[in-house]
Tab-separated table of C-alpha atoms in Angstrom:
chain	number	residue	atom	x	y	z
G	1	MET	CA	58.789	6.490	-2.786
G	2	ASN	CA	57.233	3.923	-0.486
G	3	VAL	CA	55.359	1.014	-1.986
G	4	SER	CA	53.232	-1.306	0.107
G	5	ASP	CA	54.055	-4.993	0.087
G	6	THR	CA	50.320	-5.654	-0.222
G	7	PRO	CA	49.488	-6.108	-3.916
G	8	SER	CA	46.201	-5.090	-5.497
G	9	LEU	CA	43.564	-7.782	-5.743
G	10	THR	CA	42.806	-9.395	-9.087
G	11	PRO	CA	40.239	-12.048	-10.026
G	12	THR	CA	41.122	-15.630	-9.159
G	13	LEU	CA	40.978	-18.492	-11.634
G	14	THR	CA	40.727	-22.236	-11.245
G	15	GLN	CA	44.041	-23.871	-12.066
G	16	TYR	CA	44.686	-27.544	-12.779
G	17	VAL	CA	47.548	-29.993	-12.414
G	18	ALA	CA	47.744	-33.783	-12.348
G	19	ARG	CA	50.154	-35.913	-10.378
G	20	GLN	CA	50.932	-39.581	-10.867
G	21	PRO	CA	52.807	-41.516	-8.166
G	22	ILE	CA	55.960	-43.535	-8.767
G	23	PHE	CA	56.301	-46.568	-6.486
G	24	ASP	CA	59.227	-48.586	-5.188
G	25	ALA	CA	59.465	-52.391	-5.105
G	26	ASP	CA	57.505	-52.485	-1.828
G	27	LYS	CA	54.671	-50.503	-3.453
G	28	ALA	CA	55.418	-47.452	-1.322
G	29	VAL	CA	55.260	-44.001	-2.955
G	30	PHE	CA	58.738	-42.844	-3.970
G	31	ALA	CA	57.911	-39.713	-5.976
G	32	TYR	CA	55.231	-37.972	-8.013
G	33	GLU	CA	55.366	-36.914	-11.644
G	34	LEU	CA	53.651	-33.552	-12.153
G	35	LEU	CA	51.638	-33.261	-15.370
G	36	TYR	CA	50.328	-30.116	-17.054
G	37	ARG	CA	46.542	-29.757	-17.422
G	38	ASN	CA	44.495	-26.742	-18.522
G	39	SER	CA	40.998	-27.989	-17.642
G	40	ALA	CA	39.144	-30.582	-15.597
G	41	ASN	CA	39.777	-33.044	-18.430
G	42	ASN	CA	42.501	-35.335	-17.096
G	43	ALA	CA	44.583	-35.412	-20.282
G	44	PHE	CA	47.432	-33.461	-21.817
G	45	PRO	CA	45.825	-30.663	-23.898
G	46	VAL	CA	45.823	-31.437	-27.622
G	47	GLY	CA	47.973	-29.055	-29.659
G	48	THR	CA	49.996	-27.824	-26.678
G	49	SER	CA	53.731	-27.540	-27.263
G	50	ASP	CA	56.295	-28.800	-24.768
G	51	GLU	CA	57.497	-25.226	-24.296
G	52	HIS	CA	54.038	-23.875	-23.476
G	53	ALA	CA	53.245	-26.764	-21.137
G	54	THR	CA	56.552	-26.271	-19.312
G	55	SER	CA	56.078	-22.534	-18.803
G	56	ARG	CA	52.458	-22.871	-17.648
G	57	LEU	CA	53.319	-25.717	-15.277
G	58	PHE	CA	56.035	-23.559	-13.764
G	59	PHE	CA	53.980	-20.441	-13.236
G	60	ASN	CA	50.547	-21.902	-12.583
G	61	THR	CA	51.772	-24.579	-10.222
G	62	LEU	CA	55.395	-24.759	-9.141
G	63	MET	CA	55.792	-21.014	-8.549
G	64	LEU	CA	52.328	-20.530	-7.038
G	65	VAL	CA	51.507	-23.650	-5.042
G	66	GLY	CA	54.925	-25.211	-4.649
G	67	ALA	CA	56.049	-28.680	-5.621
G	68	GLU	CA	56.421	-29.746	-1.997
G	69	LYS	CA	52.695	-29.284	-1.344
G	70	LEU	CA	51.695	-31.116	-4.514
G	71	THR	CA	53.957	-34.065	-3.740
G	72	ALA	CA	53.590	-34.171	0.060
G	73	HIS	CA	57.353	-33.490	0.304
G	74	GLN	CA	58.237	-36.443	-1.936
G	75	LEU	CA	60.470	-35.982	-4.973
G	76	ALA	CA	58.809	-34.176	-7.879
G	77	PHE	CA	59.509	-35.348	-11.445
G	78	VAL	CA	59.039	-32.394	-13.804
G	79	ASN	CA	59.202	-32.524	-17.620
G	80	LEU	CA	61.282	-29.806	-19.282
G	81	SER	CA	61.340	-29.019	-22.990
G	82	THR	CA	64.592	-28.507	-24.899
G	83	ASP	CA	64.170	-24.729	-24.720
G	84	ALA	CA	63.519	-24.866	-20.999
G	85	LEU	CA	66.728	-26.810	-20.360
G	86	LEU	CA	68.860	-24.526	-22.480
G	87	ASP	CA	67.211	-21.365	-21.149
G	88	GLU	CA	68.079	-22.361	-17.599
G	89	PHE	CA	64.572	-22.969	-16.266
G	90	PRO	CA	66.206	-25.253	-13.660
G	91	LYS	CA	67.378	-22.129	-11.814
G	92	LEU	CA	63.743	-21.762	-10.759
G	93	LEU	CA	63.661	-25.254	-9.225
G	94	ASN	CA	64.891	-26.577	-5.909
G	95	ALA	CA	67.548	-29.101	-6.926
G	96	GLU	CA	67.162	-31.207	-3.782
G	97	HIS	CA	63.461	-31.876	-4.254
G	98	THR	CA	63.176	-32.161	-8.032
G	99	VAL	CA	64.119	-34.624	-10.764
G	100	ILE	CA	64.185	-33.024	-14.205
G	101	GLU	CA	62.778	-35.254	-16.950
G	102	ILE	CA	64.272	-34.993	-20.429
G	103	VAL	CA	61.308	-35.648	-22.729
G	104	GLU	CA	61.387	-37.953	-25.719
G	105	ARG	CA	60.924	-35.023	-28.146
G	106	THR	CA	64.182	-33.401	-26.987
G	107	VAL	CA	66.432	-32.159	-29.816
G	108	ASN	CA	69.949	-30.736	-29.992
G	109	ILE	CA	71.268	-33.567	-27.829
G	110	ALA	CA	74.860	-32.308	-27.784
G	111	ALA	CA	73.869	-28.920	-26.345
G	112	VAL	CA	71.495	-30.548	-23.858
G	113	ALA	CA	74.239	-32.925	-22.696
G	114	SER	CA	76.608	-30.013	-22.149
G	115	ARG	CA	73.959	-28.143	-20.176
G	116	ILE	CA	73.212	-31.208	-18.028
G	117	LYS	CA	76.891	-31.601	-17.147
G	118	ALA	CA	76.957	-28.038	-15.875
G	119	LEU	CA	73.695	-28.398	-13.938
G	120	LYS	CA	74.767	-31.689	-12.366
G	121	GLY	CA	77.675	-29.801	-10.863
G	122	GLN	CA	75.089	-27.559	-9.166
G	123	GLY	CA	73.253	-30.535	-7.676
G	124	TYR	CA	70.488	-31.108	-10.231
G	125	VAL	CA	69.282	-34.648	-10.962
G	126	PHE	CA	67.934	-35.885	-14.306
G	127	ALA	CA	65.772	-38.636	-15.752
G	128	LEU	CA	65.512	-39.688	-19.394
G	129	ASP	CA	61.838	-40.170	-20.241
G	130	ASP	CA	60.461	-42.812	-22.630
G	131	TYR	CA	63.876	-44.227	-23.530
G	132	ASP	CA	63.511	-46.189	-26.763
G	133	GLY	CA	67.038	-47.543	-27.224
G	134	ASP	CA	67.940	-45.064	-29.978
G	135	GLU	CA	71.693	-44.433	-30.089
G	136	LYS	CA	71.093	-40.658	-30.207
G	137	TRP	CA	70.499	-40.783	-26.434
G	138	GLU	CA	73.961	-42.234	-25.681
G	139	PRO	CA	75.483	-38.844	-24.642
G	140	LEU	CA	72.752	-38.477	-22.007
G	141	LEU	CA	72.686	-41.974	-20.537
G	142	ALA	CA	75.931	-41.491	-18.628
G	143	LEU	CA	74.581	-38.253	-17.139
G	144	VAL	CA	71.089	-39.167	-15.939
G	145	SER	CA	70.219	-40.853	-12.642
G	146	TYR	CA	66.942	-42.392	-13.847
G	147	ILE	CA	65.910	-44.064	-17.102
G	148	LYS	CA	62.183	-44.413	-17.793
G	149	ILE	CA	60.928	-47.068	-20.211
G	150	GLU	CA	57.472	-48.347	-21.057
G	151	ALA	CA	56.183	-51.827	-20.251
G	152	GLU	CA	55.640	-53.884	-23.407
G	153	GLU	CA	54.044	-57.213	-24.121
G	154	PRO	CA	55.303	-59.866	-24.030
G	155	ILE	CA	56.692	-58.684	-20.708
G	156	ILE	CA	59.840	-60.785	-21.188
G	157	LYS	CA	60.896	-58.196	-23.772
G	158	THR	CA	60.757	-55.435	-21.154
G	159	ASN	CA	62.525	-57.701	-18.645
G	160	MET	CA	65.440	-58.095	-21.037
G	161	ARG	CA	65.639	-54.332	-21.579
G	162	VAL	CA	65.716	-53.724	-17.826
G	163	LYS	CA	68.524	-56.236	-17.301
G	164	LYS	CA	70.534	-54.848	-20.204
G	165	LEU	CA	70.200	-51.285	-18.921
G	166	LYS	CA	71.194	-52.344	-15.413
G	167	ARG	CA	74.359	-53.974	-16.785
G	168	SER	CA	75.278	-51.071	-19.053
G	169	TYR	CA	74.374	-48.233	-16.681
G	170	PRO	CA	74.621	-49.547	-13.107
G	171	HIS	CA	74.519	-45.979	-11.762
G	172	CYS	CA	70.981	-45.504	-13.118
G	173	LYS	CA	67.703	-46.420	-11.479
G	174	ILE	CA	65.180	-47.915	-13.895
G	175	ILE	CA	61.554	-46.740	-13.833
G	176	VAL	CA	59.029	-48.721	-15.874
G	177	GLU	CA	55.860	-46.871	-16.899
G	178	ARG	CA	52.458	-48.068	-18.096
G	179	ILE	CA	52.274	-51.059	-15.764
G	180	GLU	CA	48.679	-52.287	-15.928
G	181	THR	CA	48.642	-55.710	-14.230
G	182	TYR	CA	49.958	-57.415	-11.114
G	183	ASP	CA	51.840	-59.985	-13.224
G	184	GLN	CA	53.695	-57.197	-15.036
G	185	PHE	CA	54.721	-55.658	-11.722
G	186	ILE	CA	55.992	-58.961	-10.272
G	187	ASN	CA	57.919	-59.856	-13.425
G	188	LEU	CA	59.575	-56.457	-13.655
G	189	ARG	CA	60.393	-56.352	-9.972
G	190	ASP	CA	62.067	-59.736	-10.242
G	191	ALA	CA	64.005	-58.510	-13.289
G	192	GLY	CA	65.597	-55.781	-11.180
G	193	CYS	CA	63.426	-52.787	-12.005
G	194	ASP	CA	63.790	-50.117	-9.289
G	195	TYR	CA	60.594	-48.081	-9.575
G	196	PHE	CA	57.144	-48.499	-11.104
G	197	GLN	CA	54.432	-46.280	-12.546
G	198	GLY	CA	51.141	-47.076	-14.228
G	199	PHE	CA	47.389	-47.581	-13.971
G	200	PHE	CA	47.868	-50.794	-11.955
G	201	PHE	CA	49.001	-48.585	-9.066
G	202	ALA	CA	47.204	-45.297	-9.697
G	203	ARG	CA	45.929	-43.118	-12.498
G	204	PRO	CA	47.014	-39.472	-12.612
G	205	GLU	CA	45.179	-37.604	-9.857
G	206	MET	CA	43.659	-34.245	-10.751
G	207	LEU	CA	44.271	-31.387	-8.324
G	208	THR	CA	42.607	-27.995	-8.545
G	209	TYR	CA	43.356	-24.772	-6.741
G	210	SER	CA	42.612	-21.077	-6.984
G	211	GLY	CA	45.267	-19.080	-8.739
G	212	VAL	CA	45.804	-15.560	-9.965
G	213	ASP	CA	47.234	-14.818	-13.390
G	214	PRO	CA	49.647	-11.884	-13.499
G	215	SER	CA	48.385	-8.768	-15.257
G	216	LYS	CA	49.898	-8.049	-18.652
G	217	VAL	CA	50.663	-4.473	-17.599
G	218	THR	CA	52.859	-5.673	-14.740
G	219	VAL	CA	54.617	-8.183	-16.988
G	220	PHE	CA	55.333	-5.361	-19.434
G	221	GLU	CA	56.786	-3.225	-16.659
G	222	LEU	CA	59.027	-6.048	-15.498
G	223	LEU	CA	60.242	-6.620	-19.059
G	224	LYS	CA	61.203	-2.974	-19.235
G	225	ALA	CA	63.030	-3.248	-15.897
G	226	ILE	CA	65.179	-6.212	-16.947
G	227	ALA	CA	66.009	-4.566	-20.284
G	228	LYS	CA	68.452	-2.368	-18.392
G	229	GLU	CA	72.095	-3.378	-18.187
G	230	SER	CA	72.082	-3.152	-14.388
G	231	LEU	CA	69.054	-4.453	-12.515
G	232	CYS	CA	67.473	-2.147	-9.913
G	233	PHE	CA	66.054	-4.349	-7.156
G	234	GLU	CA	63.906	-1.531	-5.768
G	235	GLU	CA	62.272	-1.074	-9.170
G	236	ILE	CA	61.608	-4.821	-9.403
G	237	HIS	CA	60.150	-4.707	-5.899
G	238	GLN	CA	57.788	-1.882	-6.842
G	239	ARG	CA	56.573	-3.672	-9.965
G	240	VAL	CA	56.067	-7.015	-8.219
G	241	ALA	CA	54.220	-5.399	-5.305
G	242	LYS	CA	51.448	-4.255	-7.668
G	243	ASP	CA	50.378	-7.753	-8.657
G	244	VAL	CA	49.197	-10.526	-6.356
G	245	GLY	CA	49.847	-13.252	-8.936
G	246	ILE	CA	53.497	-12.357	-9.389
G	247	THR	CA	53.963	-11.652	-5.675
G	248	ALA	CA	52.766	-15.147	-4.778
G	249	ARG	CA	55.185	-16.726	-7.250
G	250	ILE	CA	58.169	-14.619	-6.194
G	251	LEU	CA	57.649	-15.359	-2.500
G	252	ARG	CA	57.106	-19.063	-3.187
G	253	LEU	CA	60.253	-19.260	-5.309
G	254	ALA	CA	62.392	-17.441	-2.752
G	255	ASN	CA	61.139	-19.518	0.173
G	256	ALA	CA	61.680	-22.743	-1.761
G	257	ARG	CA	65.264	-21.783	-2.573
G	258	SER	CA	66.033	-20.844	1.040
G	259	ASN	CA	64.975	-24.225	2.455
G	260	ASN	CA	68.530	-25.195	3.378
G	261	SER	CA	69.267	-22.065	5.369
G	262	ASN	CA	67.861	-20.431	8.454
G	263	LEU	CA	66.535	-17.600	6.303
G	264	VAL	CA	62.764	-17.205	6.102
G	265	ILE	CA	61.478	-14.914	3.352
G	266	THR	CA	58.860	-12.541	4.755
G	267	SER	CA	58.635	-9.645	2.290
G	268	ILE	CA	58.724	-8.929	-1.421
G	269	SER	CA	61.845	-6.763	-1.199
G	270	GLN	CA	63.687	-9.451	0.755
G	271	ALA	CA	62.635	-12.104	-1.775
G	272	VAL	CA	63.785	-10.047	-4.762
G	273	VAL	CA	67.219	-9.353	-3.289
G	274	TYR	CA	67.653	-12.949	-2.125
G	275	LEU	CA	66.888	-14.413	-5.572
G	276	GLY	CA	69.473	-12.198	-7.259
G	277	GLU	CA	69.826	-10.721	-10.701
G	278	ASP	CA	70.190	-13.879	-12.805
G	279	VAL	CA	67.162	-15.642	-11.325
G	280	ILE	CA	64.979	-12.520	-11.516
G	281	ARG	CA	65.841	-12.025	-15.192
G	282	GLN	CA	65.012	-15.643	-15.959
G	283	PHE	CA	61.808	-15.446	-13.921
G	284	VAL	CA	60.555	-12.452	-15.911
G	285	ARG	CA	61.490	-13.989	-19.251
G	286	VAL	CA	59.579	-17.167	-18.541
G	287	LEU	CA	56.681	-15.187	-17.095
G	288	ALA	CA	56.415	-13.174	-20.309
G	289	VAL	CA	56.386	-16.219	-22.536
G	290	SER	CA	53.941	-18.022	-20.258
G	291	ASP	CA	51.377	-15.296	-19.639
G	292	LEU	CA	51.458	-12.670	-22.380
G	293	GLY	CA	50.464	-15.160	-25.049
G	294	ILE	CA	47.980	-17.206	-23.060
G	295	ASP	CA	45.091	-16.377	-25.416
G	296	LYS	CA	47.176	-16.640	-28.590
G	297	PRO	CA	48.577	-19.592	-30.578
G	298	THR	CA	51.501	-21.112	-28.703
G	299	GLU	CA	53.649	-20.811	-31.831
G	300	LEU	CA	53.704	-17.020	-31.446
G	301	THR	CA	55.161	-17.084	-27.950
G	302	LYS	CA	57.475	-19.917	-28.889
G	303	PHE	CA	58.663	-17.946	-31.920
G	304	ALA	CA	59.252	-14.855	-29.770
G	305	LEU	CA	61.386	-16.834	-27.331
G	306	VAL	CA	63.475	-18.347	-30.117
G	307	ARG	CA	64.056	-14.974	-31.804
G	308	ALA	CA	65.002	-13.361	-28.510
G	309	ARG	CA	67.402	-16.152	-27.593
G	310	LEU	CA	69.003	-16.138	-31.039
G	311	ILE	CA	69.765	-12.395	-30.824
G	312	GLU	CA	71.116	-12.873	-27.311
G	313	LEU	CA	73.462	-15.654	-28.459
G	314	ILE	CA	74.764	-13.615	-31.383
G	315	LEU	CA	75.508	-10.570	-29.221
G	316	ALA	CA	76.997	-12.602	-26.386
G	317	GLU	CA	79.918	-13.511	-28.656
G	318	THR	CA	81.264	-9.946	-28.474
G	319	ASN	CA	79.152	-7.922	-26.048
G	320	LYS	CA	77.608	-9.838	-23.148
G	321	ASN	CA	76.295	-6.648	-21.555
G	322	LEU	CA	74.337	-5.782	-24.696
G	323	SER	CA	73.037	-9.331	-25.091
G	324	GLN	CA	70.431	-8.778	-22.347
G	325	GLN	CA	69.015	-5.832	-24.281
G	326	GLY	CA	69.155	-7.923	-27.443
G	327	TYR	CA	66.970	-10.550	-25.811
G	328	LEU	CA	64.381	-7.893	-24.982
G	329	VAL	CA	64.485	-6.525	-28.544
G	330	GLY	CA	63.698	-9.992	-29.865
G	331	LEU	CA	60.887	-10.508	-27.368
G	332	PHE	CA	59.343	-7.034	-27.805
G	333	SER	CA	59.513	-7.341	-31.592
G	334	MET	CA	56.811	-10.036	-31.427
G	335	LEU	CA	54.558	-8.410	-28.824
G	336	ASP	CA	52.504	-6.517	-31.381
G	337	ALA	CA	51.343	-9.838	-32.856
G	338	ILE	CA	50.882	-11.442	-29.454
G	339	LEU	CA	48.908	-8.567	-27.937
G	340	ASP	CA	47.269	-6.995	-31.015
G	341	ILE	CA	48.850	-3.643	-30.147
G	342	GLU	CA	50.919	-1.462	-32.465
G	343	LEU	CA	54.617	-1.787	-31.718
G	344	ALA	CA	54.950	2.010	-31.616
G	345	THR	CA	52.325	2.102	-28.862
G	346	ILE	CA	54.204	-0.513	-26.845
G	347	VAL	CA	57.488	1.382	-27.203
G	348	LYS	CA	55.860	4.699	-26.230
G	349	GLU	CA	54.100	3.171	-23.231
G	350	PHE	CA	57.309	1.879	-21.713
G	351	THR	CA	59.712	4.695	-22.598
G	352	LEU	CA	62.365	2.208	-23.610
G	353	ASP	CA	66.047	2.981	-23.967
G	354	LYS	CA	66.720	4.806	-27.248
G	355	SER	CA	68.877	1.985	-28.609
G	356	ILE	CA	66.020	-0.489	-28.046
G	357	THR	CA	63.430	1.923	-29.476
G	358	ASP	CA	65.521	2.570	-32.599
G	359	ALA	CA	66.053	-1.166	-33.075
G	360	LEU	CA	62.341	-1.949	-32.812
G	361	LEU	CA	60.926	0.928	-34.862
G	362	LEU	CA	63.757	1.801	-37.248
G	363	GLN	CA	65.937	-1.348	-37.250
G	364	THR	CA	69.002	0.847	-36.731
G	365	GLY	CA	72.062	0.499	-34.542
G	366	LEU	CA	73.711	-2.768	-33.555
G	367	LEU	CA	70.499	-4.039	-31.948
G	368	GLY	CA	68.540	-3.187	-35.082
G	369	ASP	CA	71.086	-4.979	-37.251
G	370	CYS	CA	70.723	-8.038	-35.026
G	371	LEU	CA	66.934	-7.910	-35.365
G	372	LEU	CA	67.230	-7.760	-39.153
G	373	LEU	CA	69.689	-10.641	-39.025
G	374	ALA	CA	67.258	-12.742	-36.984
G	375	LYS	CA	64.381	-11.956	-39.359
G	376	ALA	CA	66.519	-12.915	-42.357
G	377	ILE	CA	67.322	-16.243	-40.706
G	378	GLU	CA	63.606	-16.857	-40.083
G	379	THR	CA	62.776	-16.245	-43.743
G	380	LYS	CA	65.799	-18.268	-44.906
G	381	ASN	CA	67.200	-15.280	-46.809
G	382	TRP	CA	70.812	-16.377	-46.559
G	383	ALA	CA	72.184	-13.586	-48.761
G	384	VAL	CA	70.828	-11.008	-46.311
G	385	VAL	CA	72.057	-13.142	-43.404
G	386	GLU	CA	75.629	-12.918	-44.690
G	387	THR	CA	75.313	-9.149	-45.291
G	388	GLN	CA	73.841	-8.468	-41.848
G	389	LEU	CA	76.364	-10.699	-40.131
G	390	LYS	CA	79.197	-8.573	-41.481
G	391	LEU	CA	77.534	-5.525	-39.889
G	392	VAL	CA	76.894	-7.234	-36.562
G	393	ASN	CA	80.169	-9.100	-36.147
G	394	PRO	CA	82.606	-9.252	-39.081
G	395	GLU	CA	84.714	-11.849	-37.266
G	396	MET	CA	81.886	-14.325	-36.749
G	397	GLU	CA	81.773	-17.166	-39.264
G	398	ILE	CA	78.378	-18.007	-40.707
G	399	GLU	CA	78.899	-21.583	-39.486
G	400	LYS	CA	78.460	-20.163	-35.988
G	401	ILE	CA	75.029	-18.905	-36.997
G	402	TYR	CA	74.188	-22.347	-38.349
G	403	SER	CA	75.127	-23.878	-35.009
G	404	PHE	CA	72.781	-21.440	-33.240
G	405	ILE	CA	70.014	-22.266	-35.701
G	406	LEU	CA	70.351	-25.997	-35.291
G	407	GLY	CA	70.320	-25.534	-31.537
G	408	ARG	CA	67.494	-23.001	-31.217
G	409	VAL	CA	65.586	-22.146	-34.378
G	410	ASP	CA	65.067	-25.689	-35.629
G	411	LEU	CA	62.303	-25.934	-32.984
G	412	CYS	CA	60.194	-23.610	-35.127
G	413	GLY	CA	60.713	-25.646	-38.302
G	414	MET	CA	63.364	-23.365	-39.797
G	415	LYS	CA	65.909	-26.023	-40.549
G	416	ASN	CA	66.633	-26.284	-44.265
G	417	LYS	CA	68.869	-28.141	-46.613
G	418	GLN	CA	71.424	-25.348	-46.715
G	419	HIS	CA	72.046	-25.895	-42.997
G	420	GLU	CA	72.532	-29.584	-43.550
G	421	ASP	CA	74.965	-28.997	-46.402
G	422	LYS	CA	77.148	-26.536	-44.489
G	423	VAL	CA	77.151	-27.796	-40.912
């Protein structure tokens, strides 16, 4: 079956992003920080979670327009939530042109530190945002290349912090934010600060562009495709080719990742094969969380991601091949609430594998047991958790579940005293 590489047209939407320059000591632009916006109002949207902002920034901007265009080929500083770091969002970024900012609301520091160590080995660079001196950040300070702090009055206090950080972490470059006066800039420059950001230099600049949101039908089809144990690149190609929004992002991502080679991506099929199985799976997962719940409370999509990841982690202990299907079970199990469609209708529409169908509709089989286990964790029914865990993996200690919860589910407010007592 031949499928054209020309996707069907869909309505365009106005998309927004803000960028704020970071300057060096000579007041030349060193980099730009990219900031999520959802309207012409130049402010971070009230009530938006870090996870939602990260996913929308990725798919509305980085995957569609490209960071290099937004930053005029300067470095791009991009904020990532805890989930984004642990779910390997960085695989969708070009390591040479991006600095990943660890936001001040980051949790599960030990897991984040471990992830950063691995990513640094792949060439990724990190900055710690809004460093406040708290000792909880110590595991990260030896791993990051940039430390961002805020200018405070009296400015001598900030000067002392800069000098102390330079002595303790000479490998790090110090960026001071919220600089509002010339005197602050001069004082901080003389104190040894490396880079500067604030209204004295420039306010965040709003940029608008025409974008196309992927259709929910195509996202559904891609979810079905990655639910399979072995990815079929031709099937992915056919699904992507139907949607101009996804096509634009796939081609942009592939071209960005091929910058260091002589390869130029010219077709959808070439882009899909070049990106490879791991990146395609991650792309679709993030796309689903970003776009399926765009008109729903962000907590629903966030909750779906956490449930999916939790099931994946549990299954990965004994059956890594099945863990991919487990992730899809977790994600699909929330789609009825996200899309206001009966789960049975969703399952019928996509003719899912019988093991996934039985897990979603009947809660049977190993995948169904994992779904029940995840739901019991969410409702804090620890007696059922212990019962279900014996069915899923008799050799897994419940302390392992607690470690998953503290690392993933705590983001949805599910931490409780029993965790604290036992971990």
